[in-house]
Amino acid sequence: MLVIILGLTLAVLDSSIVNLALPGIARELDANASQAIWVVNAYQIAALVLLLPLAALGDRLGYRRVYLVGMAVFVLASVGAMLASSLSALIAARAVQGIGAAGVMSVNAALVRLIFPRAILGRGVALNSLVVAGATMAGPSVAAAILSVASWPWLFALNLPLGAFTLWRGRQALPGNPVKAGGAPISLTDVALNIAMFTLIFIGGERLGVRAEAAGAAGAAGPAGVSGGWLLAAGLAVGVAFLRRQWRLQAPLFPVDLLRIPVFALSMASSVSAFCAQMLAFLALPFLLLEVHGRSHIEAGLLITVWPLGIVLVAPIAGRLIGRYADGALGGIGMAVFACGLLALAFLPVHAGSADIVWRMALCGAGFALFQSPNNHTIVTTAPLHRSGAASGMLGTARLTGQTLGAVLLAGIYAVWHQHDGRAESIAMLLAAGSAGVAGVCSTLRVGRARQ
């Protein structure tokens, strides 16, 4: 489990640790901000588009093998990123890093299922949730600590000793799994369609989300918004064709066979809706605190940190409740608490004190933690053992899909209300609360349903 924790920490940490260094990277490598953002995007897209193909590969070749190869690729790409002397080289190294991270994240939950006895599997899933929240929270702080004493290449140097240790211990400690013989090979056409679908959707969402405020300030959608909309539409069209190909396969790359299981489908819908709500709120919070309430960057950062801190504190409790109470009921209660926190933020008084903001943030974090671990537990355990890799890959896919949807929704809000007088932020929080409510309903509908 130490290997799992270290690998997951590195993969999640590297998705956000570079954000703080982007201005310095752009300046040193003679690039503008729109070019430098691809240092982040390249990593995220590469991880997203390969989660499901590598999860399917894990079902066929073994989760341990995919995990260790992914970690080896991640470490080698970190060397390339550390030594990069141009922006294009850095972006390429970050894309390869994302491929390695996809190998780690795609089979992570499947390995946890092998490591923990079924009776206490909930604790292992909760520990995973805690690691993700902790690594997310630590990203900016770790980056700030490194950049205060060293230059940006040292952000990637951090991966070398930890990654090497993870590889060494992983070869000794990670369990193997029985591989189903005679399975159909992975179709390269399906892999290409999967990559095209998620790439188009991600880039379309990024264009709408990142440029929406400037477009809204101009009073029109603008060329970036229009192109983003077309990319999203193209991604959805590719997705329809892709899913039609997958529908009749026995072990499809995109696990539509698992989505035929009502409990699994409801859990996935809950996850997408919950992460959509989380991303809506996360993206709107800096504007709410900085522009509307006049907080400094330090104050805003500390106040926002209360949210993931709430997740870290409640996730272990949620893990112990799994098995004693129905996952659907725990998830429904968690989303109800989450929605209440978001509603409280939507109606935050103009002259609210720090304590008023803190308890609202804590409520959001606690509610999300109470939902996430039981929901992930259902997703992992509902799938047949030989399809654990596919279920594991869907965890990350649901998270990134929900986050992209949240960014697109916020883009639409800021395209209409762009004054940052509090109205757009309140609408974003209300919409996030509604999305959390949908997640809670989907979660509650699982209560009493058989996992078949």
GROMACS .gro file of N, CA and C in nm, residues 30-85:
model
  168
   30ASP      N    1   1.093   3.186  -2.318
   30ASP     CA    2   1.051   3.284  -2.419
   30ASP      C    3   0.917   3.245  -2.482
   31ALA      N    4   0.817   3.226  -2.398
   31ALA     CA    5   0.683   3.188  -2.446
   31ALA      C    6   0.580   3.278  -2.381
   32ASN      N    7   0.462   3.283  -2.441
   32ASN     CA    8   0.354   3.360  -2.379
   32ASN      C    9   0.268   3.267  -2.293
   33ALA      N   10   0.171   3.325  -2.222
   33ALA     CA   11   0.091   3.249  -2.126
   33ALA      C   12   0.007   3.141  -2.196
   34SER      N   13  -0.049   3.174  -2.313
   34SER     CA   14  -0.133   3.077  -2.383
   34SER      C   15  -0.052   2.956  -2.430
   35GLN      N   16   0.076   2.976  -2.457
   35GLN     CA   17   0.162   2.863  -2.494
   35GLN      C   18   0.205   2.785  -2.370
   36ALA      N   19   0.237   2.857  -2.263
   36ALA     CA   20   0.285   2.791  -2.142
   36ALA      C   21   0.180   2.703  -2.076
   37ILE      N   22   0.051   2.736  -2.094
   37ILE     CA   23  -0.054   2.657  -2.030
   37ILE      C   24  -0.054   2.514  -2.080
   38TRP      N   25   0.008   2.491  -2.197
   38TRP     CA   26   0.013   2.355  -2.250
   38TRP      C   27   0.111   2.266  -2.175
   39VAL      N   28   0.192   2.325  -2.091
   39VAL     CA   29   0.275   2.244  -2.000
   39VAL      C   30   0.183   2.166  -1.904
   40VAL      N   31   0.071   2.227  -1.868
   40VAL     CA   32  -0.028   2.161  -1.783
   40VAL      C   33  -0.122   2.075  -1.868
   41ASN      N   34  -0.172   2.132  -1.978
   41ASN     CA   35  -0.270   2.061  -2.060
   41ASN      C   36  -0.216   1.932  -2.119
   42ALA      N   37  -0.090   1.933  -2.162
   42ALA     CA   38  -0.031   1.813  -2.223
   42ALA      C   39  -0.035   1.695  -2.126
   43TYR      N   40  -0.005   1.722  -2.001
   43TYR     CA   41  -0.008   1.617  -1.897
   43TYR      C   42  -0.150   1.566  -1.877
   44GLN      N   43  -0.245   1.658  -1.863
   44GLN     CA   44  -0.382   1.620  -1.833
   44GLN      C   45  -0.447   1.544  -1.948
   45ILE      N   46  -0.424   1.590  -2.071
   45ILE     CA   47  -0.485   1.523  -2.186
   45ILE      C   48  -0.426   1.382  -2.203
   46ALA      N   49  -0.295   1.370  -2.193
   46ALA     CA   50  -0.232   1.239  -2.210
   46ALA      C   51  -0.283   1.140  -2.106
   47ALA      N   52  -0.299   1.186  -1.982
   47ALA     CA   53  -0.351   1.098  -1.877
   47ALA      C   54  -0.495   1.060  -1.904
   48LEU      N   55  -0.577   1.157  -1.945
   48LEU     CA   56  -0.719   1.132  -1.966
   48LEU      C   57  -0.744   1.033  -2.079
   49VAL      N   58  -0.677   1.053  -2.193
   49VAL     CA   59  -0.709   0.971  -2.312
   49VAL      C   60  -0.658   0.828  -2.299
   50LEU      N   61  -0.563   0.803  -2.209
   50LEU     CA   62  -0.506   0.668  -2.199
   50LEU      C   63  -0.550   0.593  -2.074
   51LEU      N   64  -0.633   0.654  -1.990
   51LEU     CA   65  -0.679   0.583  -1.870
   51LEU      C   66  -0.751   0.453  -1.905
   52LEU      N   67  -0.847   0.459  -1.995
   52LEU     CA   68  -0.925   0.340  -2.029
   52LEU      C   69  -0.845   0.238  -2.111
   53PRO      N   70  -0.767   0.280  -2.214
   53PRO     CA   71  -0.686   0.180  -2.284
   53PRO      C   72  -0.587   0.107  -2.193
   54LEU      N   73  -0.524   0.179  -2.101
   54LEU     CA   74  -0.428   0.114  -2.012
   54LEU      C   75  -0.498   0.030  -1.906
   55ALA      N   76  -0.619   0.071  -1.865
   55ALA     CA   77  -0.697  -0.013  -1.774
   55ALA      C   78  -0.733  -0.145  -1.843
   56ALA      N   79  -0.773  -0.137  -1.970
   56ALA     CA   80  -0.804  -0.259  -2.046
   56ALA      C   81  -0.680  -0.346  -2.062
   57LEU      N   82  -0.565  -0.281  -2.081
   57LEU     CA   83  -0.440  -0.355  -2.091
   57LEU      C   84  -0.409  -0.425  -1.960
   58GLY      N   85  -0.441  -0.359  -1.848
   58GLY     CA   86  -0.420  -0.420  -1.717
   58GLY      C   87  -0.505  -0.545  -1.699
   59ASP      N   88  -0.630  -0.542  -1.747
   59ASP     CA   89  -0.716  -0.662  -1.740
   59ASP      C   90  -0.655  -0.778  -1.818
   60ARG      N   91  -0.582  -0.746  -1.926
   60ARG     CA   92  -0.529  -0.851  -2.013
   60ARG      C   93  -0.388  -0.895  -1.974
   61LEU      N   94  -0.305  -0.802  -1.927
   61LEU     CA   95  -0.164  -0.833  -1.900
   61LEU      C   96  -0.129  -0.837  -1.751
   62GLY      N   97  -0.217  -0.784  -1.667
   62GLY     CA   98  -0.189  -0.779  -1.524
   62GLY      C   99  -0.169  -0.635  -1.477
   63TYR      N  100  -0.231  -0.602  -1.365
   63TYR     CA  101  -0.228  -0.464  -1.315
   63TYR      C  102  -0.088  -0.425  -1.267
   64ARG      N  103  -0.019  -0.519  -1.207
   64ARG     CA  104   0.116  -0.492  -1.155
   64ARG      C  105   0.209  -0.448  -1.268
   65ARG      N  106   0.201  -0.518  -1.380
   65ARG     CA  107   0.290  -0.487  -1.493
   65ARG      C  108   0.262  -0.347  -1.549
   66VAL      N  109   0.134  -0.314  -1.568
   66VAL     CA  110   0.098  -0.183  -1.621
   66VAL      C  111   0.140  -0.073  -1.524
   67TYR      N  112   0.121  -0.096  -1.394
   67TYR     CA  113   0.158   0.003  -1.293
   67TYR      C  114   0.308   0.032  -1.296
   68LEU      N  115   0.390  -0.074  -1.297
   68LEU     CA  116   0.535  -0.056  -1.291
   68LEU      C  117   0.590   0.006  -1.419
   69VAL      N  118   0.539  -0.035  -1.534
   69VAL     CA  119   0.583   0.027  -1.659
   69VAL      C  120   0.543   0.174  -1.661
   70GLY      N  121   0.420   0.204  -1.616
   70GLY     CA  122   0.375   0.343  -1.610
   70GLY      C  123   0.465   0.427  -1.520
   71MET      N  124   0.502   0.373  -1.405
   71MET     CA  125   0.590   0.448  -1.315
   71MET      C  126   0.728   0.467  -1.375
   72ALA      N  127   0.779   0.367  -1.447
   72ALA     CA  128   0.910   0.381  -1.512
   72ALA      C  129   0.905   0.490  -1.619
   73VAL      N  130   0.799   0.493  -1.698
   73VAL     CA  131   0.783   0.598  -1.800
   73VAL      C  132   0.773   0.734  -1.733
   74PHE      N  133   0.700   0.743  -1.624
   74PHE     CA  134   0.684   0.868  -1.551
   74PHE      C  135   0.819   0.922  -1.502
   75VAL      N  136   0.900   0.835  -1.446
   75VAL     CA  137   1.031   0.878  -1.394
   75VAL      C  138   1.123   0.923  -1.507
   76LEU      N  139   1.128   0.846  -1.616
   76LEU     CA  140   1.214   0.883  -1.729
   76LEU      C  141   1.169   1.015  -1.791
   77ALA      N  142   1.037   1.035  -1.803
   77ALA     CA  143   0.986   1.160  -1.858
   77ALA      C  144   1.016   1.277  -1.764
   78SER      N  145   1.022   1.251  -1.634
   78SER     CA  146   1.058   1.357  -1.538
   78SER      C  147   1.201   1.405  -1.562
   79VAL      N  148   1.289   1.312  -1.599
   79VAL     CA  149   1.426   1.351  -1.634
   79VAL      C  150   1.424   1.441  -1.757
   80GLY      N  151   1.344   1.402  -1.858
   80GLY     CA  152   1.333   1.485  -1.978
   80GLY      C  153   1.278   1.623  -1.949
   81ALA      N  154   1.176   1.631  -1.861
   81ALA     CA  155   1.119   1.761  -1.825
   81ALA      C  156   1.220   1.846  -1.750
   82MET      N  157   1.297   1.783  -1.663
   82MET     CA  158   1.396   1.856  -1.584
   82MET      C  159   1.506   1.915  -1.673
   83LEU      N  160   1.540   1.845  -1.780
   83LEU     CA  161   1.650   1.888  -1.867
   83LEU      C  162   1.603   1.966  -1.989
   84ALA      N  163   1.472   1.987  -2.004
   84ALA     CA  164   1.417   2.053  -2.122
   84ALA      C  165   1.471   2.195  -2.135
   85SER      N  166   1.516   2.230  -2.257
   85SER     CA  167   1.572   2.363  -2.282
   85SER      C  168   1.482   2.447  -2.371
   0.00000   0.00000   0.00000
